PDB file of C-alpha atoms in Angstrom:
ATOM      1  CA  MET A   3      25.852  20.654  12.717  1.00 54.00           C
ATOM      2  CA  SER A   4      22.165  21.525  12.158  1.00 71.00           C
ATOM      3  CA  THR A   5      19.415  20.558  14.959  1.00 74.00           C
ATOM      4  CA  SER A   6      17.559  19.011  12.064  1.00 70.00           C
ATOM      5  CA  ARG A   7      20.593  16.903  11.072  1.00 76.00           C
ATOM      6  CA  ASN A   8      21.317  15.938  14.572  1.00 81.00           C
ATOM      7  CA  LEU A   9      17.431  14.756  15.081  1.00 80.00           C
ATOM      8  CA  ASP A  10      17.678  12.912  11.733  1.00 81.00           C
ATOM      9  CA  GLU A  11      20.914  10.923  12.799  1.00 88.00           C
ATOM     10  CA  VAL A  12      19.209  10.199  16.516  1.00 86.00           C
ATOM     11  CA  LEU A  13      15.919   8.766  14.735  1.00 79.00           C
ATOM     12  CA  ALA A  14      17.975   6.915  12.347  1.00 84.00           C
ATOM     13  CA  ARG A  15      19.998   5.050  15.042  1.00 90.00           C
ATOM     14  CA  TYR A  16      16.910   4.633  17.175  1.00 85.00           C
ATOM     15  CA  PHE A  17      15.140   2.882  14.326  1.00 84.00           C
ATOM     16  CA  ARG A  18      17.794   0.810  13.394  1.00 90.00           C
ATOM     17  CA  ASP A  19      18.314  -0.422  17.051  1.00 93.00           C
ATOM     18  CA  TYR A  20      14.392  -0.989  17.037  1.00 89.00           C
ATOM     19  CA  LEU A  21      14.436  -2.976  13.966  1.00 91.00           C
ATOM     20  CA  SER A  22      17.452  -5.144  14.976  1.00 95.00           C
ATOM     21  CA  ARG A  23      15.139  -5.932  17.973  1.00 95.00           C
ATOM     22  CA  ASN A  24      11.909  -6.732  16.529  1.00 95.00           C
ATOM     23  CA  GLN A  25      11.174  -9.093  13.820  1.00 96.00           C
ATOM     24  CA  ALA A  26       7.755  -8.090  13.108  1.00 95.00           C
ATOM     25  CA  ALA A  27       8.797  -4.494  12.529  1.00 91.00           C
ATOM     26  CA  MET A  28      11.536  -5.733  10.335  1.00 94.00           C
ATOM     27  CA  THR A  29       8.804  -7.542   8.033  1.00 96.00           C
ATOM     28  CA  LEU A  30       6.763  -4.324   8.263  1.00 94.00           C
ATOM     29  CA  LYS A  31       9.871  -2.298   7.014  1.00 93.00           C
ATOM     30  CA  ARG A  32      10.569  -4.858   4.236  1.00 96.00           C
ATOM     31  CA  ARG A  33       6.850  -5.066   2.999  1.00 97.00           C
ATOM     32  CA  LEU A  34       6.703  -1.160   3.115  1.00 95.00           C
ATOM     33  CA  ASP A  35       9.991  -1.058   1.116  1.00 96.00           C
ATOM     34  CA  GLU A  36       8.534  -3.391  -1.550  1.00 97.00           C
ATOM     35  CA  LEU A  37       5.624  -0.829  -2.059  1.00 96.00           C
ATOM     36  CA  GLY A  38       7.871   1.932  -2.461  1.00 95.00           C
ATOM     37  CA  ILE A  39       6.867   3.370   0.764  1.00 92.00           C
ATOM     38  CA  GLY A  40       9.467   2.695   3.158  1.00 91.00           C
ATOM     39  CA  LEU A  41       9.085   2.737   6.945  1.00 88.00           C
ATOM     40  CA  ALA A  42      10.067   6.467   7.338  1.00 85.00           C
ATOM     41  CA  PRO A  43       6.527   7.981   7.118  1.00 87.00           C
ATOM     42  CA  LEU A  44       5.042   5.588   9.706  1.00 83.00           C
ATOM     43  CA  ALA A  45       8.096   5.529  11.802  1.00 76.00           C
ATOM     44  CA  HIS A  46       8.133   9.320  12.222  1.00 74.00           C
ATOM     45  CA  HIS A  47       4.317   9.456  12.611  1.00 78.00           C
ATOM     46  CA  LEU A  48       4.912   7.094  15.644  1.00 72.00           C
ATOM     47  CA  ALA A  49       7.772   8.772  16.703  1.00 69.00           C
ATOM     48  CA  ILE A  50       6.172  12.083  17.270  1.00 71.00           C
ATOM     49  CA  ARG A  51       3.214  10.205  18.994  1.00 72.00           C
ATOM     50  CA  THR A  52       5.413   8.554  21.530  1.00 70.00           C
ATOM     51  CA  ASP A  53       8.411   8.915  23.591  1.00 69.00           C
ATOM     52  CA  HIS A  54       9.191   5.326  23.881  1.00 73.00           C
ATOM     53  CA  ILE A  55       8.268   3.066  20.750  1.00 70.00           C
ATOM     54  CA  ASP A  56       8.721  -0.179  22.535  1.00 77.00           C
ATOM     55  CA  ARG A  57       6.516   0.963  25.921  1.00 78.00           C
ATOM     56  CA  ARG A  58       3.819   2.135  23.305  1.00 72.00           C
ATOM     57  CA  ALA A  59       3.618  -1.017  21.207  1.00 77.00           C
ATOM     58  CA  GLU A  60       2.997  -3.024  24.440  1.00 82.00           C
ATOM     59  CA  GLU A  61      -0.333  -1.725  24.621  1.00 80.00           C
ATOM     60  CA  PHE A  62      -1.149  -3.403  21.158  1.00 81.00           C
ATOM     61  CA  LEU A  63       0.529  -6.520  22.281  1.00 82.00           C
ATOM     62  CA  GLN A  64      -1.470  -7.386  25.297  1.00 75.00           C
TER      63      GLN A  64
END
C-alpha cells in the first residue's frame, strides 16, 4: 500500500471521528456539500496547518 493511500485512509478516519463528535462541523460539511465544494478542501487545509484540530478549534471557541 502506498504512503499516499495510507495517509488518505488516516485522514478519512480522522475526519469521520471529528464529524461524529462535532455538530457544527457536521453542519458545515452539509452546507459545503450542498454547494458542491465538500469538506475535503477545507479539512485538508486545516489538517496541514495543525496537528490536532480539536485543540486548534478551542482557540476560536473561547
